[in-house]
mmCIF file of C-alpha atoms in Angstrom:
data_model
loop_
_atom_site.group_PDB
_atom_site.id
_atom_site.type_symbol
_atom_site.label_atom_id
_atom_site.label_comp_id
_atom_site.label_asym_id
_atom_site.label_seq_id
_atom_site.Cartn_x
_atom_site.Cartn_y
_atom_site.Cartn_z
ATOM 1 C CA MET T 1 111.546 108.759 177.341
ATOM 2 C CA PRO T 2 109.429 105.901 176.038
ATOM 3 C CA LYS T 3 108.423 103.238 178.484
ATOM 4 C CA ARG T 4 110.196 99.925 178.251
ATOM 5 C CA SER T 5 107.931 97.232 176.900
ATOM 6 C CA GLU T 6 108.013 93.473 177.063
ATOM 7 C CA LEU T 7 108.922 93.257 173.339
ATOM 8 C CA THR T 8 112.338 92.150 172.193
ATOM 9 C CA ILE T 9 112.750 93.478 168.666
ATOM 10 C CA SER T 10 113.772 90.793 166.218
ATOM 11 C CA LYS T 11 112.772 89.815 162.710
ATOM 12 C CA GLN T 12 110.219 87.296 163.973
ATOM 13 C CA SER T 13 108.644 89.621 166.551
ATOM 14 C CA VAL T 14 108.420 92.550 164.114
ATOM 15 C CA ASP T 15 106.894 90.327 161.418
ATOM 16 C CA ARG T 16 104.077 89.493 163.835
ATOM 17 C CA LEU T 17 103.262 93.112 164.749
ATOM 18 C CA SER T 18 100.146 94.799 163.316
ATOM 19 C CA VAL T 19 97.766 97.678 164.125
ATOM 20 C CA ASP T 20 94.170 98.310 163.041
ATOM 21 C CA GLU T 21 93.567 102.048 162.829
ATOM 22 C CA LYS T 22 96.420 104.120 164.231
ATOM 23 C CA GLU T 23 100.166 103.892 163.755
ATOM 24 C CA THR T 24 101.921 102.713 166.906
ATOM 25 C CA VAL T 25 105.532 102.592 168.103
ATOM 26 C CA PHE T 26 106.595 99.409 169.868
ATOM 27 C CA TRP T 27 109.682 99.866 172.021
ATOM 28 C CA ASP T 28 112.402 97.343 172.683
ATOM 29 C CA ARG T 29 112.791 96.126 176.283
ATOM 30 C CA GLU T 30 116.564 95.599 176.058
ATOM 31 C CA LEU T 31 117.711 98.882 174.426
ATOM 32 C CA PRO T 32 115.897 101.934 175.748
ATOM 33 C CA GLY T 33 114.872 104.265 172.941
ATOM 34 C CA PHE T 34 114.936 101.628 170.201
ATOM 35 C CA GLY T 35 111.570 100.951 168.600
ATOM 36 C CA VAL T 36 109.619 100.018 165.495
ATOM 37 C CA ARG T 37 106.755 102.102 164.127
ATOM 38 C CA VAL T 38 103.921 100.040 162.690
ATOM 39 C CA TYR T 39 101.373 101.519 160.271
ATOM 40 C CA PRO T 40 97.829 100.259 159.524
ATOM 41 C CA SER T 41 99.019 99.594 155.976
ATOM 42 C CA GLY T 42 101.445 97.007 157.345
ATOM 43 C CA SER T 43 104.565 99.123 156.700
ATOM 44 C CA LYS T 44 107.125 99.093 159.548
ATOM 45 C CA THR T 45 110.106 101.389 160.179
ATOM 46 C CA TYR T 46 112.788 101.278 162.849
ATOM 47 C CA VAL T 47 113.198 104.410 164.994
ATOM 48 C CA VAL T 48 115.365 105.602 167.850
ATOM 49 C CA GLN T 49 114.608 108.235 170.474
ATOM 50 C CA SER T 50 116.699 109.607 173.323
ATOM 51 C CA ARG T 51 117.353 112.725 175.355
ATOM 52 C CA GLY T 52 120.576 114.698 175.254
ATOM 53 C CA PRO T 53 121.870 118.209 176.003
ATOM 54 C CA ASN T 54 119.794 119.522 173.116
ATOM 55 C CA GLY T 55 116.560 117.836 174.200
ATOM 56 C CA ILE T 56 114.708 114.827 172.863
ATOM 57 C CA ARG T 57 115.719 113.606 169.382
ATOM 58 C CA ARG T 58 113.895 110.990 167.361
ATOM 59 C CA VAL T 59 115.360 109.542 164.154
ATOM 60 C CA THR T 60 114.054 107.063 161.596
ATOM 61 C CA LEU T 61 116.650 104.392 160.892
ATOM 62 C CA GLY T 62 115.121 102.530 157.983
ATOM 63 C CA ARG T 63 112.307 100.349 156.711
ATOM 64 C CA HIS T 64 111.860 96.825 158.043
ATOM 65 C CA GLY T 65 112.893 94.486 155.245
ATOM 66 C CA GLU T 66 115.361 96.968 153.786
ATOM 67 C CA ILE T 67 117.508 96.763 156.908
ATOM 68 C CA THR T 68 117.494 93.886 159.372
ATOM 69 C CA ALA T 69 116.487 94.144 163.020
ATOM 70 C CA GLU T 70 120.097 93.461 164.006
ATOM 71 C CA GLU T 71 121.409 96.285 161.811
ATOM 72 C CA ALA T 72 118.762 98.643 163.180
ATOM 73 C CA ARG T 73 119.701 97.708 166.770
ATOM 74 C CA LYS T 74 123.376 98.538 166.135
ATOM 75 C CA GLN T 75 122.494 101.866 164.513
ATOM 76 C CA ALA T 76 120.120 102.672 167.379
ATOM 77 C CA ALA T 77 122.777 102.041 170.031
ATOM 78 C CA ALA T 78 125.240 104.303 168.206
ATOM 79 C CA ALA T 79 122.562 106.990 167.732
ATOM 80 C CA VAL T 80 121.642 106.998 171.439
ATOM 81 C CA ALA T 81 125.301 107.473 172.370
ATOM 82 C CA ARG T 82 125.655 110.421 169.944
ATOM 83 C CA ILE T 83 122.426 112.061 171.155
ATOM 84 C CA LYS T 84 123.598 111.875 174.765
ATOM 85 C CA GLN T 85 126.868 113.568 173.682
ATOM 86 C CA GLY T 86 124.922 116.337 171.936
ATOM 87 C CA GLU T 87 126.038 115.166 168.472
ATOM 88 C CA ASP T 88 124.082 114.471 165.318
ATOM 89 C CA PRO T 89 122.255 111.170 165.897
ATOM 90 C CA VAL T 90 123.093 109.945 162.394
ATOM 91 C CA ALA T 91 126.797 109.668 161.565
ATOM 92 C CA ARG T 92 127.443 111.556 158.361
ATOM 93 C CA PRO T 93 129.958 109.923 156.058
ATOM 94 C CA LEU T 94 133.105 111.967 155.688
ATOM 95 C CA LYS T 95 133.062 113.904 152.463
ATOM 96 C CA ARG T 96 135.837 112.569 150.280
ATOM 97 C CA ALA T 97 138.153 115.180 148.861
ATOM 98 C CA LEU T 98 137.651 115.913 145.165
ATOM 99 C CA THR T 99 140.677 114.885 143.100
ATOM 100 C CA VAL T 100 142.158 116.753 140.151
ATOM 101 C CA ALA T 101 141.307 113.783 137.918
ATOM 102 C CA GLU T 102 137.629 114.023 138.882
ATOM 103 C CA LEU T 103 137.598 117.776 138.375
ATOM 104 C CA ALA T 104 139.299 117.383 134.992
ATOM 105 C CA GLU T 105 136.734 114.775 133.922
ATOM 106 C CA ARG T 106 133.891 117.117 134.820
ATOM 107 C CA TYR T 107 135.637 119.975 133.007
ATOM 108 C CA MET T 108 135.996 117.890 129.824
ATOM 109 C CA GLU T 109 132.390 116.663 129.904
ATOM 110 C CA ALA T 110 130.628 119.866 130.989
ATOM 111 C CA HIS T 111 132.746 122.445 129.200
ATOM 112 C CA VAL T 112 135.227 121.251 126.583
ATOM 113 C CA LYS T 113 132.977 118.710 124.834
ATOM 114 C CA VAL T 114 130.117 121.220 124.812
ATOM 115 C CA ARG T 115 131.952 124.388 123.784
ATOM 116 C CA CYS T 116 135.075 123.291 121.891
ATOM 117 C CA ASN T 117 135.547 121.673 118.496
ATOM 118 C CA ALA T 118 137.080 118.244 118.016
ATOM 119 C CA HIS T 119 140.564 119.643 117.362
ATOM 120 C CA THR T 120 140.625 121.615 120.611
ATOM 121 C CA GLN T 121 139.151 118.673 122.518
ATOM 122 C CA GLY T 122 142.047 116.540 121.287
ATOM 123 C CA ILE T 123 144.609 119.121 122.390
ATOM 124 C CA TYR T 124 143.134 119.367 125.879
ATOM 125 C CA ALA T 125 142.761 115.596 126.236
ATOM 126 C CA GLY T 126 146.363 115.046 125.139
ATOM 127 C CA SER T 127 147.721 117.588 127.607
ATOM 128 C CA LEU T 128 145.721 115.988 130.416
ATOM 129 C CA ARG T 129 146.733 112.465 129.487
ATOM 130 C CA ASN T 130 150.437 113.131 128.887
ATOM 131 C CA HIS T 131 151.274 115.711 131.537
ATOM 132 C CA ILE T 132 148.611 116.909 133.984
ATOM 133 C CA LEU T 133 146.983 113.693 135.209
ATOM 134 C CA PRO T 134 150.232 111.736 135.732
ATOM 135 C CA LYS T 135 151.394 114.553 138.017
ATOM 136 C CA PHE T 136 148.213 115.809 139.718
ATOM 137 C CA GLY T 137 145.460 113.269 138.938
ATOM 138 C CA ALA T 138 145.391 111.534 142.334
ATOM 139 C CA MET T 139 145.911 114.736 144.327
ATOM 140 C CA ALA T 140 143.061 116.482 146.119
ATOM 141 C CA VAL T 141 142.119 119.717 144.400
ATOM 142 C CA ALA T 142 142.573 121.658 147.623
ATOM 143 C CA SER T 143 146.142 120.394 148.021
ATOM 144 C CA VAL T 144 147.402 121.819 144.717
ATOM 145 C CA GLY T 145 149.201 125.091 145.364
ATOM 146 C CA ARG T 146 151.244 127.559 143.358
ATOM 147 C CA GLU T 147 154.524 125.900 144.362
ATOM 148 C CA GLU T 148 153.374 122.541 143.000
ATOM 149 C CA VAL T 149 152.208 124.117 139.730
ATOM 150 C CA ALA T 150 155.417 126.131 139.319
ATOM 151 C CA ALA T 151 157.527 122.994 139.886
ATOM 152 C CA PHE T 152 155.389 121.071 137.381
ATOM 153 C CA HIS T 153 155.809 123.819 134.771
ATOM 154 C CA TYR T 154 159.561 123.948 135.398
ATOM 155 C CA GLY T 155 159.785 120.184 134.944
ATOM 156 C CA LEU T 156 158.580 120.606 131.350
ATOM 157 C CA ARG T 157 161.026 123.426 130.541
ATOM 158 C CA GLU T 158 162.745 121.384 127.812
ATOM 159 C CA THR T 159 159.495 121.504 125.838
ATOM 160 C CA PRO T 160 158.252 125.070 126.428
ATOM 161 C CA ARG T 161 155.269 124.774 124.118
ATOM 162 C CA ALA T 162 154.006 121.645 125.896
ATOM 163 C CA ALA T 163 154.751 123.243 129.288
ATOM 164 C CA ASN T 164 152.747 126.360 128.468
ATOM 165 C CA ARG T 165 149.873 124.368 127.019
ATOM 166 C CA ALA T 166 149.657 122.174 130.126
ATOM 167 C CA LEU T 167 149.696 125.283 132.308
ATOM 168 C CA MET T 168 146.945 126.835 130.202
ATOM 169 C CA VAL T 169 144.717 123.741 130.417
ATOM 170 C CA LEU T 170 145.285 123.379 134.164
ATOM 171 C CA SER T 171 144.528 127.079 134.681
ATOM 172 C CA LYS T 172 141.272 126.801 132.731
ATOM 173 C CA ILE T 173 140.228 123.811 134.843
ATOM 174 C CA PHE T 174 140.824 125.697 138.088
ATOM 175 C CA SER T 175 139.149 128.852 136.749
ATOM 176 C CA LEU T 176 135.977 126.917 136.028
ATOM 177 C CA ALA T 177 136.289 125.179 139.397
ATOM 178 C CA GLU T 178 136.130 128.631 140.993
ATOM 179 C CA ALA T 179 132.807 129.241 139.258
ATOM 180 C CA TRP T 180 131.595 125.839 140.497
ATOM 181 C CA GLY T 181 132.738 126.546 144.058
ATOM 182 C CA MET T 182 135.270 123.702 143.954
ATOM 183 C CA ALA T 183 138.554 125.604 143.780
ATOM 184 C CA PRO T 184 141.057 125.797 146.664
ATOM 185 C CA ALA T 185 140.443 128.586 149.169
ATOM 186 C CA SER T 186 143.557 130.339 147.851
ATOM 187 C CA GLY T 187 142.087 130.492 144.339
ATOM 188 C CA ASN T 188 143.599 129.408 141.042
ATOM 189 C CA PRO T 189 147.112 128.060 141.788
ATOM 190 C CA CYS T 190 148.197 128.670 138.173
ATOM 191 C CA ARG T 191 147.844 132.414 138.565
ATOM 192 C CA PHE T 192 151.146 134.327 138.404
ATOM 193 C CA VAL T 193 153.101 131.318 137.076
ATOM 194 C CA LEU T 194 155.021 132.856 134.164
ATOM 195 C CA ARG T 195 154.956 131.102 130.820
ATOM 196 C CA TYR T 196 158.081 130.346 128.815
ATOM 197 C CA LYS T 197 158.921 132.193 125.639
ATOM 198 C CA GLU T 198 158.155 130.076 122.612
ATOM 199 C CA GLY T 199 160.224 130.495 119.502
ATOM 200 C CA ARG T 200 157.844 130.746 116.570
ATOM 201 C CA ARG T 201 158.650 127.878 114.250
ATOM 202 C CA GLU T 202 158.486 128.573 110.528
ATOM 203 C CA ARG T 203 159.235 126.015 107.860
ATOM 204 C CA PHE T 204 158.136 126.389 104.264
ATOM 205 C CA LEU T 205 158.470 123.944 101.406
ATOM 206 C CA THR T 206 160.589 125.054 98.468
ATOM 207 C CA GLU T 207 159.612 124.327 94.868
ATOM 208 C CA GLU T 208 162.015 121.388 94.793
ATOM 209 C CA GLU T 209 160.643 120.041 98.091
ATOM 210 C CA TYR T 210 157.084 120.335 96.791
ATOM 211 C CA ARG T 211 158.140 118.231 93.806
ATOM 212 C CA ARG T 212 159.707 115.538 96.035
ATOM 213 C CA VAL T 213 156.667 115.475 98.320
ATOM 214 C CA GLY T 214 154.417 115.074 95.266
ATOM 215 C CA LEU T 215 156.410 112.040 94.125
ATOM 216 C CA ALA T 216 156.340 110.547 97.632
ATOM 217 C CA LEU T 217 152.551 110.963 97.767
ATOM 218 C CA CYS T 218 152.247 109.058 94.492
ATOM 219 C CA GLU T 219 154.283 106.213 95.991
ATOM 220 C CA LEU T 220 152.126 106.202 99.129
ATOM 221 C CA GLU T 221 148.936 106.207 97.048
ATOM 222 C CA ALA T 222 150.013 103.049 95.230
ATOM 223 C CA GLU T 223 150.342 101.058 98.462
ATOM 224 C CA GLY T 224 146.624 100.458 99.056
ATOM 225 C CA PRO T 225 143.176 102.032 99.625
ATOM 226 C CA ALA T 226 143.914 103.329 103.129
ATOM 227 C CA GLN T 227 147.184 104.868 101.980
ATOM 228 C CA ALA T 228 145.456 106.379 98.944
ATOM 229 C CA ARG T 229 142.895 108.119 101.176
ATOM 230 C CA ALA T 230 145.674 109.454 103.414
ATOM 231 C CA ALA T 231 147.569 110.735 100.355
ATOM 232 C CA ALA T 232 144.421 112.480 99.122
ATOM 233 C CA ALA T 233 143.914 114.113 102.528
ATOM 234 C CA LEU T 234 147.496 115.397 102.534
ATOM 235 C CA ARG T 235 147.103 116.740 99.000
ATOM 236 C CA LEU T 236 143.915 118.567 99.982
ATOM 237 C CA ILE T 237 145.716 120.167 102.939
ATOM 238 C CA MET T 238 148.499 121.328 100.634
ATOM 239 C CA LEU T 239 146.109 122.665 97.982
ATOM 240 C CA THR T 240 143.726 124.534 100.303
ATOM 241 C CA GLY T 241 145.785 125.535 103.337
ATOM 242 C CA CYS T 242 143.162 123.945 105.595
ATOM 243 C CA ARG T 243 144.012 122.550 108.996
ATOM 244 C CA ARG T 244 144.453 118.797 109.320
ATOM 245 C CA GLY T 245 141.321 118.372 111.473
ATOM 246 C CA GLU T 246 139.237 120.464 109.083
ATOM 247 C CA VAL T 247 140.061 118.144 106.194
ATOM 248 C CA LEU T 248 139.694 114.887 108.132
ATOM 249 C CA THR T 249 136.189 115.829 109.368
ATOM 250 C CA LEU T 250 134.964 116.733 105.887
ATOM 251 C CA ARG T 251 131.668 115.072 104.888
ATOM 252 C CA TRP T 252 130.501 114.359 101.355
ATOM 253 C CA SER T 253 127.370 116.383 102.066
ATOM 254 C CA ASP T 254 129.607 119.427 102.610
ATOM 255 C CA VAL T 255 131.131 119.249 99.123
ATOM 256 C CA ASP T 256 129.272 121.464 96.618
ATOM 257 C CA ARG T 257 130.701 120.866 93.162
ATOM 258 C CA LYS T 258 128.245 123.231 91.469
ATOM 259 C CA SER T 259 129.445 126.218 93.440
ATOM 260 C CA GLY T 260 133.012 124.898 93.448
ATOM 261 C CA GLU T 261 133.537 124.926 97.215
ATOM 262 C CA PHE T 262 133.192 122.832 100.332
ATOM 263 C CA ARG T 263 131.917 123.722 103.782
ATOM 264 C CA LEU T 264 133.933 123.283 106.953
ATOM 265 C CA ARG T 265 131.451 122.672 109.766
ATOM 266 C CA ASP T 266 133.916 122.331 112.599
ATOM 267 C CA ALA T 267 136.629 124.826 111.678
ATOM 268 C CA LYS T 268 138.660 126.321 114.501
ATOM 269 C CA THR T 269 137.224 129.803 113.928
ATOM 270 C CA GLY T 270 133.706 128.684 112.991
ATOM 271 C CA ALA T 271 132.009 127.264 109.913
ATOM 272 C CA ARG T 272 133.295 128.623 106.592
ATOM 273 C CA MET T 273 133.351 127.865 102.879
ATOM 274 C CA VAL T 274 136.569 126.917 101.083
ATOM 275 C CA PRO T 275 136.952 127.439 97.307
ATOM 276 C CA LEU T 276 137.727 124.313 95.296
ATOM 277 C CA THR T 277 140.479 124.721 92.726
ATOM 278 C CA PRO T 278 140.300 122.410 89.689
ATOM 279 C CA THR T 279 143.180 120.357 91.135
ATOM 280 C CA ALA T 280 141.525 120.066 94.546
ATOM 281 C CA SER T 281 138.279 119.075 92.858
ATOM 282 C CA GLN T 282 140.196 116.416 90.939
ATOM 283 C CA VAL T 283 141.594 115.060 94.227
ATOM 284 C CA LEU T 284 138.069 114.675 95.610
ATOM 285 C CA THR T 285 136.864 113.037 92.392
ATOM 286 C CA GLY T 286 139.601 110.427 92.680
ATOM 287 C CA ILE T 287 138.509 109.316 96.161
ATOM 288 C CA THR T 288 136.516 106.084 96.291
ATOM 289 C CA ARG T 289 133.448 106.566 98.470
ATOM 290 C CA VAL T 290 132.918 103.996 101.227
ATOM 291 C CA ARG T 291 129.359 102.698 101.510
ATOM 292 C CA ARG T 292 127.323 103.891 104.497
ATOM 293 C CA SER T 293 130.055 106.366 105.438
ATOM 294 C CA PRO T 294 129.342 110.115 105.450
ATOM 295 C CA TRP T 295 133.060 110.922 105.652
ATOM 296 C CA VAL T 296 135.281 111.874 102.728
ATOM 297 C CA PHE T 297 138.160 110.284 104.638
ATOM 298 C CA PRO T 298 136.683 107.395 106.665
ATOM 299 C CA GLY T 299 138.704 105.466 109.213
ATOM 300 C CA LYS T 300 138.810 101.713 109.760
ATOM 301 C CA ARG T 301 135.129 101.888 110.709
ATOM 302 C CA PRO T 302 132.820 103.567 108.166
ATOM 303 C CA ASP T 303 130.983 105.508 110.879
ATOM 304 C CA ARG T 304 134.198 107.238 111.983
ATOM 305 C CA HIS T 305 136.558 109.507 110.093
ATOM 306 C CA LEU T 306 140.294 109.041 109.711
ATOM 307 C CA SER T 307 141.859 110.482 112.857
ATOM 308 C CA ASP T 308 145.619 110.249 112.439
ATOM 309 C CA LEU T 309 147.701 111.166 109.388
ATOM 310 C CA SER T 310 151.014 111.126 111.241
ATOM 311 C CA PRO T 311 152.129 107.569 110.311
ATOM 312 C CA TYR T 312 151.445 108.282 106.629
ATOM 313 C CA TRP T 313 153.120 111.688 106.688
ATOM 314 C CA GLN T 314 156.158 110.169 108.411
ATOM 315 C CA ARG T 315 156.678 107.876 105.406
ATOM 316 C CA VAL T 316 156.140 110.708 102.933
ATOM 317 C CA ARG T 317 158.603 113.106 104.519
ATOM 318 C CA GLU T 318 161.289 110.410 104.863
ATOM 319 C CA ARG T 319 160.992 109.571 101.174
ATOM 320 C CA ALA T 320 160.917 113.249 100.220
ATOM 321 C CA GLU T 321 163.839 114.019 102.560
ATOM 322 C CA VAL T 322 161.918 116.717 104.453
ATOM 323 C CA GLU T 323 162.046 115.108 107.912
ATOM 324 C CA ASP T 324 161.746 118.455 109.710
ATOM 325 C CA VAL T 325 158.454 119.395 108.030
ATOM 326 C CA ARG T 326 155.285 118.920 110.094
ATOM 327 C CA ILE T 327 151.824 118.518 108.613
ATOM 328 C CA HIS T 328 150.954 121.988 109.934
ATOM 329 C CA ASP T 329 153.915 123.388 107.970
ATOM 330 C CA LEU T 330 151.995 122.535 104.799
ATOM 331 C CA ARG T 331 149.535 125.258 105.827
ATOM 332 C CA HIS T 332 152.419 127.712 106.338
ATOM 333 C CA SER T 333 153.788 126.722 102.932
ATOM 334 C CA PHE T 334 150.417 127.500 101.355
ATOM 335 C CA ALA T 335 150.554 131.021 102.843
ATOM 336 C CA SER T 336 154.157 131.439 101.713
ATOM 337 C CA ARG T 337 153.322 130.497 98.128
ATOM 338 C CA ALA T 338 150.291 132.806 98.149
ATOM 339 C CA LEU T 339 152.505 135.717 99.198
ATOM 340 C CA ALA T 340 155.048 134.856 96.524
ATOM 341 C CA LEU T 341 152.246 135.078 93.952
ATOM 342 C CA GLY T 342 151.341 138.558 95.149
ATOM 343 C CA LEU T 343 148.236 137.951 97.301
ATOM 344 C CA ALA T 344 147.723 140.508 100.076
ATOM 345 C CA LEU T 345 147.742 139.499 103.742
ATOM 346 C CA PRO T 346 143.974 140.120 104.286
ATOM 347 C CA MET T 347 143.136 137.812 101.375
ATOM 348 C CA ILE T 348 145.493 135.121 102.666
ATOM 349 C CA GLY T 349 143.885 135.452 106.086
ATOM 350 C CA ARG T 350 140.470 134.772 104.559
ATOM 351 C CA LEU T 351 141.804 131.739 102.680
ATOM 352 C CA LEU T 352 143.319 130.341 105.884
ATOM 353 C CA GLY T 353 140.191 131.033 107.925
ATOM 354 C CA HIS T 354 141.775 133.602 110.237
ATOM 355 C CA THR T 355 139.316 135.866 112.054
ATOM 356 C CA ASP T 356 142.103 138.042 113.443
ATOM 357 C CA ILE T 357 144.541 139.785 111.112
ATOM 358 C CA GLY T 358 147.121 139.294 113.850
ATOM 359 C CA SER T 359 147.142 135.572 113.054
ATOM 360 C CA THR T 360 148.102 136.355 109.457
ATOM 361 C CA ALA T 361 150.613 139.039 110.444
ATOM 362 C CA ARG T 362 153.167 136.325 111.216
ATOM 363 C CA TYR T 363 153.678 136.136 107.434
ATOM 364 C CA ALA T 364 154.354 139.870 107.111
ATOM 365 C CA HIS T 365 158.098 139.369 106.802
ATOM 366 C CA LEU T 366 157.474 137.011 103.881
ATOM 367 C CA SER T 367 155.433 139.748 102.282
ATOM 368 C CA GLN T 368 158.395 142.082 102.691
ATOM 369 C CA ASP T 369 160.678 139.454 101.163
ATOM 370 C CA ALA T 370 158.286 139.136 98.209
ATOM 371 C CA GLU T 371 158.310 142.906 97.794
ATOM 372 C CA LYS T 372 162.109 142.939 97.799
ATOM 373 C CA ILE T 373 162.194 140.226 95.141
ATOM 374 C CA ALA T 374 159.628 142.102 93.055
ATOM 375 C CA VAL T 375 161.565 145.353 93.366
ATOM 376 C CA ALA T 376 164.754 143.536 92.423
ATOM 377 C CA ARG T 377 163.073 142.111 89.320
ATOM 378 C CA VAL T 378 161.751 145.515 88.301
ATOM 379 C CA GLY T 379 165.146 147.067 88.933
ATOM 380 C CA ASP T 380 166.888 144.358 86.910
ATOM 381 C CA SER T 381 164.474 144.942 84.048
ATOM 382 C CA ILE T 382 165.011 148.711 84.050
ATOM 383 C CA GLU T 383 168.728 148.243 84.419
ATOM 384 C CA ALA T 384 168.766 145.962 81.369
ATOM 385 C CA ASP T 385 166.972 148.622 79.330
ATOM 386 C CA ILE T 386 169.409 151.296 80.503
ATOM 387 C CA VAL T 387 172.389 149.138 79.636
ATOM 388 C CA ARG T 388 170.938 148.338 76.196
ATOM 389 C CA ALA T 389 170.324 152.029 75.569
ATOM 390 C CA ALA T 390 173.823 152.899 76.643
ATOM 391 C CA GLY T 391 175.236 150.203 74.385
ATOM 392 C CA ALA T 392 173.255 151.476 71.429
ATOM 393 C CA GLY T 393 174.548 154.985 72.040
ATOM 394 C CA HIS T 394 178.143 153.801 71.976
ATOM 395 C CA ALA T 395 177.561 151.807 68.807
ATOM 396 C CA GLY T 396 176.142 154.884 66.990
ATOM 397 C CA GLY T 397 179.350 156.865 67.409
ATOM 398 C CA HIS T 398 177.977 159.265 69.957
ATOM 399 C CA GLU T 399 180.958 159.051 72.184
ATOM 400 C CA PRO T 400 181.545 162.165 74.195
ATOM 401 C CA SER T 401 184.256 164.528 72.884
ATOM 402 C CA PRO T 402 187.482 164.623 74.828
ATOM 403 C CA ALA T 403 187.809 167.580 77.057
ATOM 404 C CA THR T 404 189.923 170.496 75.761
ATOM 405 C CA PRO T 405 193.091 170.861 77.801
ATOM 406 C CA ALA T 406 193.124 173.930 79.890
#
């Protein structure tokens, strides 16, 4: 135990302290174990030393000037008491529990924004914003259990697709948290929560509906430059079968008129080339380029692309009286028309950018319908020839002779 000195540690007394060659500790006369270490360089640090069940402990409290003598004295008194109790001389701040919102933010920054395209990022962000964070955001990660997740999923049962998507996003967050060592001790709470069955929605435009949509797009185009760009984007979706995000993120540098195609950099299944039909090429030619903007469909700011077609499509489908048709249904309609024209499923899959034939297989029943129609047409044609031949036979007097009575 250091000897008590005649020094009372204060700002003024510490300011006056100095040593020539060797660092020295000056101890306070009022609080045993509280001292200040003075170095030949003039640097001074507050220290505390005391004996407890675990022996002598000495701790540096801080540099003179960065903490005051009064603050150091208070810390020293608390440290002496903890040492005598056999505790850590420095009180460690309690580690605050990680919240789901904080974990989700890390997941979006470290994983989704690095590994996922803009379309997927938007899906995940929307599910977090609309469903997950309002329910779990303020909760500690460790407090989220399977019962809470199951109740959350059940609460969204009226919208099974949104419920399943939220469950999927939440499960991915907790799965990555396991790899980071941040998951609850019980593991991923989303595991074993059964998803709802989702009815596959199919809606295809008829020839008459295509005509009405075309007229509505012309009306939208006449309303102004922004509306004209939106109409062009919708036309390009209809003519190519591309996804909405693939068209909206198209850059002028990706359009190759010589080869008659354009490149999708950020397609859902990876970069790919899309053939340009003469009509699609005409749509691109009719778009007025915005100066200093790389985007074919720029937004309000030239450095950003158009992000939302929904308000424009809402007007189009009301005018065309196709209120139940989503923008994504235009892609389904493209596949439906391709099948009607006789294209095989593998070819349609390539046009739509599918990497898995299973994604295109959803249109198999349309292929069967097309085959039935084709067979019916062939049958009708043959039947017409048979009927004509039969009629000619009757006209030539080749009626069968009546049977001789027995």
